[in-house]
Each structure stands twice: as C-alpha cells, then as structure tokens.
XYZ file of C-alpha atoms in Angstrom:
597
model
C 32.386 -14.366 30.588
C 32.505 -16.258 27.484
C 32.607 -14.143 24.192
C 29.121 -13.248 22.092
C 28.253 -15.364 18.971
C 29.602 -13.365 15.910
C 27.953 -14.163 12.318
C 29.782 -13.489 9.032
C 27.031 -12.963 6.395
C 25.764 -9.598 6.158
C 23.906 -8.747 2.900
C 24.378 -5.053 2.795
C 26.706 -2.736 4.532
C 26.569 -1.187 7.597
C 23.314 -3.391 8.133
C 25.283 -5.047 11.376
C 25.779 -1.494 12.782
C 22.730 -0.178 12.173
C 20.909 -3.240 13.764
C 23.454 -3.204 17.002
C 22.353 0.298 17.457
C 18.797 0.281 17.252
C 19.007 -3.017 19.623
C 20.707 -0.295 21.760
C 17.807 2.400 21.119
C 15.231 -0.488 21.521
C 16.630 -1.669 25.210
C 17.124 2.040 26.747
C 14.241 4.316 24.986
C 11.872 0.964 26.824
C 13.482 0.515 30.001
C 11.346 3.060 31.905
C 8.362 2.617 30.061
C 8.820 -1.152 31.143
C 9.528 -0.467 34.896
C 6.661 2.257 34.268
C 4.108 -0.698 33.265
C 6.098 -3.019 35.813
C 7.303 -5.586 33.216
C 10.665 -6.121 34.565
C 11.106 -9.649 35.466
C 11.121 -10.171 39.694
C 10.451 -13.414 42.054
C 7.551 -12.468 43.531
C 6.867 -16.138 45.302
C 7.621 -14.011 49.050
C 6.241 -10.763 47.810
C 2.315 -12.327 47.634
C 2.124 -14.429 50.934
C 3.319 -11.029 52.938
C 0.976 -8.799 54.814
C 0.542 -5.068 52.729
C 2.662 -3.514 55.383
C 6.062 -5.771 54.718
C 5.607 -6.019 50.937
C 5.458 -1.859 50.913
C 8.534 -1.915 52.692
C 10.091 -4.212 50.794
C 9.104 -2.774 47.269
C 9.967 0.588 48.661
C 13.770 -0.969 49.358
C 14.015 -2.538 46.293
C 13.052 0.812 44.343
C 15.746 1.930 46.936
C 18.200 0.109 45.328
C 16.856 0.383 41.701
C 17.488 3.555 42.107
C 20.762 3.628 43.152
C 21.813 1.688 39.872
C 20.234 3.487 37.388
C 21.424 6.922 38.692
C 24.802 5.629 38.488
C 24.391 4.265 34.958
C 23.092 7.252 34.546
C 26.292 9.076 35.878
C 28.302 6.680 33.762
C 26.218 7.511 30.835
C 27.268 10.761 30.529
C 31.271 10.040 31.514
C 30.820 7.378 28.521
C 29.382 9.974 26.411
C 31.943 12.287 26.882
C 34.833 10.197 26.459
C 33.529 8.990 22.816
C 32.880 12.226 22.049
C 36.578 13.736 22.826
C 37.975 10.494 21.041
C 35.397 11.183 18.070
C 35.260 7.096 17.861
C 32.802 6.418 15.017
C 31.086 3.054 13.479
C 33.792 1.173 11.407
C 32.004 0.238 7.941
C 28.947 3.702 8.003
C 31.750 6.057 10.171
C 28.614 7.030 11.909
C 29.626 9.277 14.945
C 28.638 7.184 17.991
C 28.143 9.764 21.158
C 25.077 10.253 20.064
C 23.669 7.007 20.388
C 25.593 6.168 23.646
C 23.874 9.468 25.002
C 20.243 7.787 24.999
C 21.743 6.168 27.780
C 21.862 8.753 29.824
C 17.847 10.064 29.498
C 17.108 6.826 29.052
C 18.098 5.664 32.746
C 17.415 9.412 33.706
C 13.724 8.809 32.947
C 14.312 5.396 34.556
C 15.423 6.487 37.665
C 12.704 9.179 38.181
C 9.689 6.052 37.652
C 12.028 4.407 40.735
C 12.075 7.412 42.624
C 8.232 7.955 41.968
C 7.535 4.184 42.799
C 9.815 3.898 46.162
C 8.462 7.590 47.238
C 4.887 6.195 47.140
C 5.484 2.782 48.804
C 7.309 3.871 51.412
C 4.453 6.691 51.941
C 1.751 3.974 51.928
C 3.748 1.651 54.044
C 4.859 4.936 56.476
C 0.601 5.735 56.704
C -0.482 2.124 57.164
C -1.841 0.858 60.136
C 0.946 -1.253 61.642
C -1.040 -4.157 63.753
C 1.317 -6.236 64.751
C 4.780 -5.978 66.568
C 5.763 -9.378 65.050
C 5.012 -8.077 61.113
C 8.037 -4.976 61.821
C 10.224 -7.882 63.690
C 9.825 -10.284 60.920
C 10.628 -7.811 58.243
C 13.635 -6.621 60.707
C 15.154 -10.214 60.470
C 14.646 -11.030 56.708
C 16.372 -7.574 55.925
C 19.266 -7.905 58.287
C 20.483 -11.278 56.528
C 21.520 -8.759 53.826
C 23.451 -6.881 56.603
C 24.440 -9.772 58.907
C 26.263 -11.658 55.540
C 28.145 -8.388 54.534
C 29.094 -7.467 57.992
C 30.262 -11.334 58.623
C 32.508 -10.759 54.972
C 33.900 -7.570 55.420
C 35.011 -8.537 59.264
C 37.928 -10.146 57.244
C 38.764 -6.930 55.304
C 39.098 -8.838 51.932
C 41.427 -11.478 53.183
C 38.585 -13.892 52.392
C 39.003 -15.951 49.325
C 37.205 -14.760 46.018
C 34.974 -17.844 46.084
C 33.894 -17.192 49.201
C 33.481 -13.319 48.047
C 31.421 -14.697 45.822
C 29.297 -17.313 47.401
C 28.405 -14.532 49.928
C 27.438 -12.224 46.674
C 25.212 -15.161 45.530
C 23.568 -15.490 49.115
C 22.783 -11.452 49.336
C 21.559 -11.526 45.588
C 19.197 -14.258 46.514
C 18.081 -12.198 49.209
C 17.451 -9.604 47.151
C 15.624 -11.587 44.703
C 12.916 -12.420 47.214
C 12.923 -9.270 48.173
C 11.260 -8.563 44.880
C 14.759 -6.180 43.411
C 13.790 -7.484 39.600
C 15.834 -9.929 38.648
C 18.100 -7.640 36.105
C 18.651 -4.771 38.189
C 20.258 -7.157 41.045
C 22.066 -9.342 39.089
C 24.008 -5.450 38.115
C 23.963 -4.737 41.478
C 25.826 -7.777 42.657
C 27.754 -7.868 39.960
C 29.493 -4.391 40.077
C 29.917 -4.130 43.693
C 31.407 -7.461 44.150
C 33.825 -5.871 41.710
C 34.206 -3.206 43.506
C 35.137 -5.267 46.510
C 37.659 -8.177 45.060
C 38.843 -5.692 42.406
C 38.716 -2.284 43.686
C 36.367 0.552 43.278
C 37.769 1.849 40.189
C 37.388 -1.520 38.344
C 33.594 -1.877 39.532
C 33.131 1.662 38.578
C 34.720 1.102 34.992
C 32.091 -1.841 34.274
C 28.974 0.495 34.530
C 30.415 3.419 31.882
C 31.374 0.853 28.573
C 29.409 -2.589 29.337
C 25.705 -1.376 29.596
C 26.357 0.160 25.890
C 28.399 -2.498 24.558
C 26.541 -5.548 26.002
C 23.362 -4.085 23.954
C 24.994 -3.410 21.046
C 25.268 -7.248 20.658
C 24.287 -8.193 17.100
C 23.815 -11.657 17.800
C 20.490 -10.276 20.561
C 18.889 -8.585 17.725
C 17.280 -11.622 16.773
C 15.190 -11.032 20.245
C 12.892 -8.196 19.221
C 12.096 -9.274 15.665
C 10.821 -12.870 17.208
C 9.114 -11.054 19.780
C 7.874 -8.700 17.122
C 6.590 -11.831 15.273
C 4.576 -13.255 18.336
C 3.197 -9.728 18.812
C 1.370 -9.333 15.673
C 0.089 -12.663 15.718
C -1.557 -12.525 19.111
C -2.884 -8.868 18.332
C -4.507 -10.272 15.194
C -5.944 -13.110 17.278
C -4.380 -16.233 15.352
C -3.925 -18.362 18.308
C -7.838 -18.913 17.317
C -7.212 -19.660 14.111
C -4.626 -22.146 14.828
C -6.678 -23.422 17.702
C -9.700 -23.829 14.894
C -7.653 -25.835 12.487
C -6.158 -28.282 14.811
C -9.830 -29.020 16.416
C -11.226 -29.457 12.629
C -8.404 -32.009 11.977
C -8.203 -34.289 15.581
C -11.475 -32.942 17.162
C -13.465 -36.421 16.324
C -10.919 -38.381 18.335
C -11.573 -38.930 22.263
C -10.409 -35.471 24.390
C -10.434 -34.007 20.707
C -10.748 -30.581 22.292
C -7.635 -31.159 24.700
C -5.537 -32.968 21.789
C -6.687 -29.638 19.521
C -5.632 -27.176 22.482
C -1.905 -29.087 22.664
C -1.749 -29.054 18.765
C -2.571 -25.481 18.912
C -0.108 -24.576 21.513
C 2.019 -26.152 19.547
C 1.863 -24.328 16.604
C 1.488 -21.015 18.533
C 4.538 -21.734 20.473
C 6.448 -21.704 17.835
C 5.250 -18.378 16.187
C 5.489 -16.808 19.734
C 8.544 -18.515 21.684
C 7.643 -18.154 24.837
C 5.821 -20.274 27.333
C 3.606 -17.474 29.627
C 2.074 -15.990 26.551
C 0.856 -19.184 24.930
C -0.160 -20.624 28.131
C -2.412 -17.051 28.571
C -3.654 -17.131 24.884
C -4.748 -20.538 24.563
C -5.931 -20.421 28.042
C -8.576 -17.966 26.995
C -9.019 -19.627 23.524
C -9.580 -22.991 24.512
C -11.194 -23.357 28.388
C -14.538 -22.089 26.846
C -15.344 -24.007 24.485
C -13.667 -27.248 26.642
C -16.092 -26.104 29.337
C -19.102 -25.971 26.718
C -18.547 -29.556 25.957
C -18.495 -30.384 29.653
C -14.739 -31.517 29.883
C -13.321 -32.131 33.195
C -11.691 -29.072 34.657
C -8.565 -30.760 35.944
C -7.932 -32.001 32.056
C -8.562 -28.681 30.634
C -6.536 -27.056 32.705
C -3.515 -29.265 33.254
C -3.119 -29.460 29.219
C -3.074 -26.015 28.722
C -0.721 -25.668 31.543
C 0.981 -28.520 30.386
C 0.566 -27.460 26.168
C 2.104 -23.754 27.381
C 5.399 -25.092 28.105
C 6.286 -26.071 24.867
C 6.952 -21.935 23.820
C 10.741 -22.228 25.090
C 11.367 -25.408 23.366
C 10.028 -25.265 20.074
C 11.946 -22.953 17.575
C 11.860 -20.211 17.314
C 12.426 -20.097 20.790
C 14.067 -16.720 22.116
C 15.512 -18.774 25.709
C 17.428 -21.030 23.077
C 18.726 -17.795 21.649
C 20.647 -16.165 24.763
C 21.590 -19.973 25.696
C 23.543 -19.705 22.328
C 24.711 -15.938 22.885
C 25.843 -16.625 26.966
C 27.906 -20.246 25.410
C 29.147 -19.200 22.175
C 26.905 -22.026 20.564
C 25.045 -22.036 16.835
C 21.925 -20.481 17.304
C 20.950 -22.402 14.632
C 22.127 -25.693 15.640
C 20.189 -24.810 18.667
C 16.909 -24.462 16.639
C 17.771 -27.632 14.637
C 18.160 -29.486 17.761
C 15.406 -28.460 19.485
C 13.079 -29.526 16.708
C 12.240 -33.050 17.373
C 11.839 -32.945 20.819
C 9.660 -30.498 20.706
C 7.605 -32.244 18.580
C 8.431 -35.044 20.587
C 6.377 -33.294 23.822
C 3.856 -32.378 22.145
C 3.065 -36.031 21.340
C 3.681 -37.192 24.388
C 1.402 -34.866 25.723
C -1.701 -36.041 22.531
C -0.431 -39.368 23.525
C -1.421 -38.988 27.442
C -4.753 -37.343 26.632
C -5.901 -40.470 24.233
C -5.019 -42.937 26.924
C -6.767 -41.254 29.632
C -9.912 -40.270 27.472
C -10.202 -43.993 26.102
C -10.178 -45.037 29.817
C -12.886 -42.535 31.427
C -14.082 -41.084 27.894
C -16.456 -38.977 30.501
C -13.585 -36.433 30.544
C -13.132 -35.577 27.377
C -15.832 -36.589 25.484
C -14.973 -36.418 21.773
C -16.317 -33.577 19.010
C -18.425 -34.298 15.938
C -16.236 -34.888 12.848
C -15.469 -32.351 10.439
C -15.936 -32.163 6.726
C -12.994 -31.825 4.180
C -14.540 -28.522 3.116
C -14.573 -26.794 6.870
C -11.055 -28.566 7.255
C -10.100 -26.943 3.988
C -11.325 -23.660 5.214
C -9.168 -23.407 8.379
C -6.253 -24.841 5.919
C -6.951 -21.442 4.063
C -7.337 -19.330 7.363
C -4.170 -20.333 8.301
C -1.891 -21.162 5.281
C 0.277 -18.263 5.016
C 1.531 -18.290 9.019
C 2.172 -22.045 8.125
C 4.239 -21.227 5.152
C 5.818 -18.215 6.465
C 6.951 -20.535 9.816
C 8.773 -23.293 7.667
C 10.042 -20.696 5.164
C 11.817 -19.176 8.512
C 12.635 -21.797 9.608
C 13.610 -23.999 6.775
C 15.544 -21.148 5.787
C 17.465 -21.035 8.868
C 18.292 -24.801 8.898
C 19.521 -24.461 4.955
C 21.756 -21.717 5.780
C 20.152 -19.082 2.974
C 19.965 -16.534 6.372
C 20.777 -16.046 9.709
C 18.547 -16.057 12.738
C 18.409 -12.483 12.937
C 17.077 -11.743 9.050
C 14.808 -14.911 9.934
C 13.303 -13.116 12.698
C 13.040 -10.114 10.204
C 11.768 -12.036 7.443
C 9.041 -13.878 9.969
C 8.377 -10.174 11.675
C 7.349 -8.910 8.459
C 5.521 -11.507 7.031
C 3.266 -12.043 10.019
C 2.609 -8.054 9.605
C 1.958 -9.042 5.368
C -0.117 -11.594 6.009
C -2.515 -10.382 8.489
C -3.019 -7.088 6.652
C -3.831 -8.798 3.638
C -6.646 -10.827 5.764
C -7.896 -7.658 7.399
C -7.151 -8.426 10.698
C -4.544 -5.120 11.311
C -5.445 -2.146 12.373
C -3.589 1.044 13.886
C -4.465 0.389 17.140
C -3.557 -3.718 16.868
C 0.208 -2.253 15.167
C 0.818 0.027 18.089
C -0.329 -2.204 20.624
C 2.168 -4.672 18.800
C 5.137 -2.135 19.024
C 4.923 -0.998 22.324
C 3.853 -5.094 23.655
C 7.446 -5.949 22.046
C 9.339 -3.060 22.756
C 8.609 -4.181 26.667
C 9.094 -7.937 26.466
C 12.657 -7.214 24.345
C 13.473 -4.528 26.950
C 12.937 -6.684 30.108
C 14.925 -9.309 28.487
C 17.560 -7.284 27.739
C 17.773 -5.973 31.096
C 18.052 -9.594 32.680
C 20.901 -10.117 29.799
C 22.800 -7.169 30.540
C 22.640 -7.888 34.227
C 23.635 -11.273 33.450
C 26.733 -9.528 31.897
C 27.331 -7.525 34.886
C 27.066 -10.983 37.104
C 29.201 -12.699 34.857
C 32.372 -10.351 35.211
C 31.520 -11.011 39.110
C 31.695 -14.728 39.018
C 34.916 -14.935 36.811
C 36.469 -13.274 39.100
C 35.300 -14.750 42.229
C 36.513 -18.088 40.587
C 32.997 -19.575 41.349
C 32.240 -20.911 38.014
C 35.853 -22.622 37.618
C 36.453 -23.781 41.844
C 32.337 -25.350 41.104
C 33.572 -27.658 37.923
C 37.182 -28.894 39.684
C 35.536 -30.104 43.066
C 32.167 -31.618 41.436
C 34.753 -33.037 38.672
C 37.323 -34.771 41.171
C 33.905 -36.256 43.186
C 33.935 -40.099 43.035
C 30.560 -39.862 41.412
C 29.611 -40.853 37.646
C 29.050 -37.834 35.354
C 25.127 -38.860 35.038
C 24.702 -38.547 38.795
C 26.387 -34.664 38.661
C 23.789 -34.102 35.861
C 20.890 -35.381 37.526
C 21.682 -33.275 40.348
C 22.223 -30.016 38.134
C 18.981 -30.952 36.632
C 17.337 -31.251 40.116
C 18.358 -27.675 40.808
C 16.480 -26.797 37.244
C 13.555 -27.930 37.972
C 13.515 -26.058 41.454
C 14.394 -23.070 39.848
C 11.719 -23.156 37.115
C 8.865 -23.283 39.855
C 9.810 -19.985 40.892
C 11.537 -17.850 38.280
C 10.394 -17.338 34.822
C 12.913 -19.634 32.141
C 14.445 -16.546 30.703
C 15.886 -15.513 34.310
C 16.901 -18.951 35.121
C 19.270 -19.204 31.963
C 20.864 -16.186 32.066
C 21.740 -16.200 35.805
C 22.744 -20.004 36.127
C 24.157 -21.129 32.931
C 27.352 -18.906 33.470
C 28.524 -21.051 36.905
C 26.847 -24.251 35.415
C 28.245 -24.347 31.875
C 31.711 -24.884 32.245
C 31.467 -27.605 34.610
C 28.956 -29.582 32.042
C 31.737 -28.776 29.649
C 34.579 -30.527 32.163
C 32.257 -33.409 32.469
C 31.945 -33.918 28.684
C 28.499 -33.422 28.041
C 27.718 -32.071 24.460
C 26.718 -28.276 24.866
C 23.340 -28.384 22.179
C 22.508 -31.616 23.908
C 22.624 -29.778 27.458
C 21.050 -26.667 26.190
C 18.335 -28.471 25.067
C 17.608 -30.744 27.811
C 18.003 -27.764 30.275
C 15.170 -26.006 28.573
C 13.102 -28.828 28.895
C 13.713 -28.986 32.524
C 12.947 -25.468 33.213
C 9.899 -26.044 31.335
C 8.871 -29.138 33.760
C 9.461 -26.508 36.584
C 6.971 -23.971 35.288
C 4.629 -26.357 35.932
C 5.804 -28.507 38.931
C 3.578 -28.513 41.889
C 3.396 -26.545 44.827
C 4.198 -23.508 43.119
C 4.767 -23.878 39.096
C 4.402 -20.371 37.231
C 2.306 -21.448 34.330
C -0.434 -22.770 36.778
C -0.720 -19.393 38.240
C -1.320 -18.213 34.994
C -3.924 -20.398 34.139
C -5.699 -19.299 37.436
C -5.362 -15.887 36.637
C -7.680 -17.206 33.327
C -10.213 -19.455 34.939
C -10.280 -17.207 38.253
C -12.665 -18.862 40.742
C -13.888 -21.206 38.290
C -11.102 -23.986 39.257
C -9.467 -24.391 42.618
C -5.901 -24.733 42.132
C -5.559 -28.111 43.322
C -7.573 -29.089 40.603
C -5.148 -27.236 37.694
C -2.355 -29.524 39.882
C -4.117 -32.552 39.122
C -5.082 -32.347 36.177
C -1.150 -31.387 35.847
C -0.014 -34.481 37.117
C -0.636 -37.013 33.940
C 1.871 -34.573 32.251
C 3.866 -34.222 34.131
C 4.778 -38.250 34.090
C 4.972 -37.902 30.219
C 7.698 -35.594 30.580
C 9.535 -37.048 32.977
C 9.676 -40.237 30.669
C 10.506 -37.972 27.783
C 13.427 -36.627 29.597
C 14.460 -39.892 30.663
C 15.046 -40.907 27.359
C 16.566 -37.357 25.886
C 19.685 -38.443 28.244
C 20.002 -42.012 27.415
C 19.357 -41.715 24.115
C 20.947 -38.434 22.998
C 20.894 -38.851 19.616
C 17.553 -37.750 19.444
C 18.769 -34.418 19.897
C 21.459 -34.433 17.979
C 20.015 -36.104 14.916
C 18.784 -33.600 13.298
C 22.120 -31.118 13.527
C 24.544 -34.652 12.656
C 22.102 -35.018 9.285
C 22.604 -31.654 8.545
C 26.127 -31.152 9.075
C 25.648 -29.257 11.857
C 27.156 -30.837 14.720
C-alpha cells in the first residue's frame, strides 16, 4: 500500500494531532449511527430484483458477517487499548496520552456490532416466518451462496501451495460475491482483506492488522479534509442554496432556447462544486429544477437526462472529495488534483449547455425558451448569492496560490458557508443539527470504505496482484492506449453499479501501478478516471444517478424515458473524453502554468 500524503504547513501546534484525532472520533462515534440509518455504502443491483424471501436471507448473512468484523475490531480495540496504555505512548508535539482516544474504538464498534446483531436477528426472523412459495427461490439462493463455499473449498484443497496471485484472485472472486450479496462495500473489503492475510501470512499477521490499522488508518491527516467539505455541502443544502444558485443561473441564460435545462446544468455546476459529490446534486437539483421545467412544458426525457447528466459533474469539479482519497491512496498533490480538474470540469459542463442549444434550436418544442430577465432581478440573485461565490474562489483560489492547504480550505469553506447563511437568516438549530449529524454519516461511510480499502490493500500487496497485473499487461504486444482503453472500459462498467467513491478506493490500488509502468501521468489518469466513473453513473441499463432521478419524478417518467433523454449526453462526453486523452494538456495546463506539475 502506497504511503498517505503528508503536508508540512501547520499554523499552530498540535493542530495536526488534534485534527487526526477528532477524524478518529468523527469515523467511530458515527459508524453505528450510520449502519443504524443504513448509510454504509453496498451494491444493491442483486439485492432489488430478488424475491423478499432471498434478500432476507441474504441481508441476514451479510449482518452475519458484519458482525463478525466488528466484534473482532472490537476485541482488537481493547488489546490496542491496553497495549498503549502499558507503553504510556502519547501525541509527539501536545504529549496528549493516547489510550483514551484509541478506546472509542472499542464502544464505538461495540455499539456497532449490537445494530448488526439487531439487524441480522430480525431478517433472519422475517425470512425464518415468511411464506416460502417456491422450491426453486431456496435452490437458487443455495447455489449463489455456495460459490462463496465452492471457491474456498477449491483453494484450500491445495493447503496454501497455491500461488499468492491466485490466493488472491480467489479473494477478489469471494469479495465480489459478497458484494452482491449486499455485505457493504467497507466491511468486505476488511473482511477479505484480513483473512486473506490470515491465509498467505498466517493467523497472527491477519490478526495484527485489525488491533493498530483501524486506529491509525483514521488518524490520517491528509482525510480530514473529508468532513469539513462534506460539512460545507451540508450547510448549503440545509439552507436550501441549490435554489438560489439554480435562480441566478436561470436569470442570466434563461432567455436562450432550453434556458431552463442550460440554467439546471449551470446550477449543478455551481452546486457541485460547493457539495462534491454527484448523488446529492443530482437529488437537489432534481427537486429544484423538474418543477418548474415541467411548468414550462419541457420534454421529460430533456429534463431528466440533464439533470442526470448535470449531477455527474459533483466528483469532477473541485472541491471534489473522490479527487481527495485518489490523492491520499497515490501519494499525489491534492491540490494539483483540484487544479487539474478545473478545466475539464468546466469543460463538461459546456459540453453539456452546448448539447442542449443544438437540440433546442432543432425541435425548440422541447425546451421552449424563458422570458428575459432585467439587470435589476439579475442583480438581485447576484446579491442572493455573492458571498457562496466569493467564499468558493477564495477556497479555492487559495488552495491553487498555496496560502493553505486543502484541509484549512475545507475549514475555511465549512465555516464560511455556516457565516454566510446565518447572516441571511437561513440557519436555524434544527437546519445546524441536521447539518452535523447529515455529515457526520456521509464522512463516516467514507471512511469506512477507506479503511477497508486499507485492509484490502495489505491483501493485494501481498498476493502480488497489483505488481503480477502491470508485468503481464506491460510485456502484451499491445500499444499503451489500447491497455488504457480497456482499463477505462472496466470504469465505466463499474460506475453503473457502484457509487464513484467505492470504485476508487477498491480498484485504484491493483490499477495504479500498472498505469504507472505504462507511463501515463498520474493527475492526468486521476482525472480522466473520474470522468469515466462519472459516464458510468449514468450509462444505460443500470446507471446510479438515473435511479436517483426516478426516485424524484416517481411515476411521473418511465425510466426509459430518463435513458433517452440521457443519451444526447452521453455522446458529449464520450467526445469530451476522447479528446482529454489525445490532447492531455488540457489537463495538465492548468498545474504546468502554475508550477505544479
């Protein structure tokens, strides 16, 4: 596993330590109030086709196995806690003692495992009380679960004299199983990860990886940027500016034909990059925008595929928090990351304005345009708005000039979100909890998928995967472009089912050092990998971000008509994309101008 990004500037002391820890406090005070609300990130593309009876059975084995993990992290927890303790180890700059912040571990996955036990108790009583119809529904269950059983039995027939790749292809092949069992993603990538230690490297070694790493893996200071952006988001969807934004960009592009669509990409646009991620601007502006596109009669297919299509740009545009683990997992600038990402970003988004224009000017009956607006209502939403606008290229600016790093940016833009909306009126108590809680479950799910990337990381290093993977695709008699495609290929397919935040963290280990042996520049591959996974979230049959549009629009739209009205963007980005890899200097233009890269 490659080493976490360090950063050198720290304006007071002990501010590093203190942050580490309370990213600790943060990730295991949340993670049963996460599981609790069932926030933790699973692949639930099997779950929702089965009959009730098989997806009891399977939720009540993957709250089996849940289980099973935390009460051994839980175990571990107290070992850890202990062994600090009798070593009296303390912070290096504050001299803080630090047992007691490793033992919120131990209620903290206490409390954890008891919402498993609770939630595997009562599926497998519902599933043990249904009505079971069918023979075929308990033999069709019986063969997806013994693939689990079948693979390990096949492996351990060899008592370990099988390589460690093939160890660890056959880990890969029961983790995907897993996965579709609906085990959330984090909690099986720990799984896999410590018992394939345990099996190429002995039960004490897999043992040793769940007392120190689930501590120091979230004491990480270069993750405590993923809160505080998360925080940001938070208060600005809780103090409804999505609206606001959406307002301003309709008052300033409205008049032109498919004004409302253009406004709704602009708007997702700007929200994206206050709230970094993809699912939550897709939700806001889906609720923001398809009324008032549906008061102006606008065809369905267009209002839905550019909100679908306008979502996607939350991972891409900075301050994007799928950027940020990229950078943590490959030891890249976060910043650099950020810089990069800028202009295609903006880039999409045009695209997407671009697409709209030409196929409003040719039928103009689906998206007829607004009435024009005056200089004083567009001066108006200019002062609604001003101070996010401000705050976002202070932040940002900021980050690209070097005067702080990401994780005082995603202070400085936490709190000033939280300034500026109390100064407008728009925060109450209730919208400040709401905010706290919202974050404290977004940042704890994501540190759960990061911390069982960890977990799967040791795994594959020593399985060899990762390395074996990058010599045999290397010595292939194929050029370097045709490798990519392929890796890109498997992207996209990925992003249809799994959210972009679990695609990153579980593939980029295996597929980042062979794009490094084929010479591909790491911020140029990080940044057209994002925009891959993004094309995936929206990539027909399946595509996540339509299925949150649905969720919006309910009956109103059949989803064949959010796919087609998907399609026309889906062309723009694949032409976009075509020319991020031939011309790569529009990703790196930005970062060579500034020194950067």
């Amino acid at each position: 596993m490659l080493p976490a990004v360090t950063f050198s500037t720290h304006r007071l002391k002990g501010t590093q330590e203190l942050s580490e820890l309370g990213l600790m406090l943060i990730t295991f005070l949340g993670i049963a109030y996460t599981a609790l609300e069932k926030e933790h990130v699973r692949v639930e593309l099997l779950l929702m086709y089965l009959p009730e009876n098989i997806r009891l059975l399977f939720e009540a084995v993957s709250g089996g196995l849940c289980l099973m993990v935390s009460g051994i992290i839980t175990w571990k927890a107290f070992n850890h806690t202990a062994t600090v303790y009798g070593r009296g180890l303390t912070t290096s700059l504050l001299e803080l003692p630090l047992w007691p912040f490793i033992l919120i571990l131990a209620p903290g996955c206490g409390v954890l495992s008891i919402t498993f036990l609770r939630d595997t108790l009562k599926s497998a009583h519902r599933c043990v009380t249904a009505s079971w119809e069918s023979r075929h529904i308990l033999i069709s269950c019986g063969v997806f679960l013994s693939v689990v059983i079948a693979l390990l039995a096949f492996h351990l027939a060899g008592g370990g004299s099988s390589s460690p790749v093939i160890s660890g292809i056959v880990g890969m092949l029961i983790m995907v199983c897993f996965l579709f069992m609906g085990v959330p993603i984090g909690f099986c990538m720990i799984l896999v990860g410590a018992a394939g230690m345990m099996y190429l490297a002995g039960s004490a070694a897999g043992f040793s990886l769940l007392q120190p790493v689930p501590f120091n893996s979230t004491t990480n200071y270069s993750m405590t940027v993923v809160p505080l952006f998360i925080l940001m988001g938070a208060f600005a969807f809780k103090a409804g500016l999505s609206k606001d934004l959406y307002v301003l960009v309709y008052r300033f592009l409205g008049h032109l034909p498919g004004g409302l669509a253009i406004a709704t990409v602009g708007a997702c646009g700007c929200f994206a990059a206050i709230s970094g991620s993809s699912l939550a601007t897709a939700a806001t502006m889906g609720m923001v925008a398809l009324p008032e596109m549906k008061r102006y009669k606008y065809d369905p297919a267009l209002s839905t595929g550019c909100i679908a299509a306008g979502g996607s740009l939350g991972i891409l545009i900075p301050p994007s928090v799928v950027l940020i683990l990229y950078g943590v997992l490959t030891n890249q600038p976060i910043t650099e990351l950020f810089i990069a990402g800028f202009i295609p970003g903006v880039m999409e988004a045009l695209f997407y304005i671009i697409t709209i224009l030409i196929m409003c000017k040719m039928r103009p009956e689906l998206g007829p345009p607004g009435k024009r607006s005056n200089f004083k209502d567009r001066m108006v939403s200019v002062k609604e708005t001003w101070g996010v606008l401000v705050l976002f290229f202070l932040v940002i600016g900021g980050l690209y000039a070097g005067a702080f790093t990401p994780t005082e940016a995603g202070g400085i833009g936490a709190f000033g979100v939280l300034v500026f909306i109390a100064i407008r009126g728009k925060l109450s108590i209730r919208k400040f909890y709401d905010s706290l809680f919202d974050s404290v479950k977004t940042a704890s799910m994501c540190l759960t998928v990061f911390l069982g990337a960890m977990f799967l990381g040791y795994f594959l290093t020593i399985s060899q995967i990762p390395y074996e993977l990058s010599e045999f695709v290397a010595a292939l008699p194929l050029n370097r472009y045709v490798i990519l495609i392929l890796i890109l290929v498997a992207y996209m397919i990925l992003g249809c089912v799994m959210d972009s935040l679990s695609i990153v963290l579980l593939t980029v280990p295996i597929f980042f050092p062979l794009v490094q042996a084929l010479g591909f520049n790491p911020i140029w591959f990080g940044i057209i990998m994002v925009r891959i996974v993004e094309i995936g979230m929206i990539t027909p049959p399946i595509g996540i971000n339509v299925f949150i549009i649905k969720g919006v629009v309910k009956n109103d739209v059949p989803m064949h008509t959010i796919f087609k009205g998907i399609l026309p963007f889906l062309i723009a980005d694949i032409i976009q994309v075509i020319l991020l890899i031939l011309i790569p200097e529009i990703t790196l233009f930005l970062p060579q101008l500034l020194g950067a890269s």
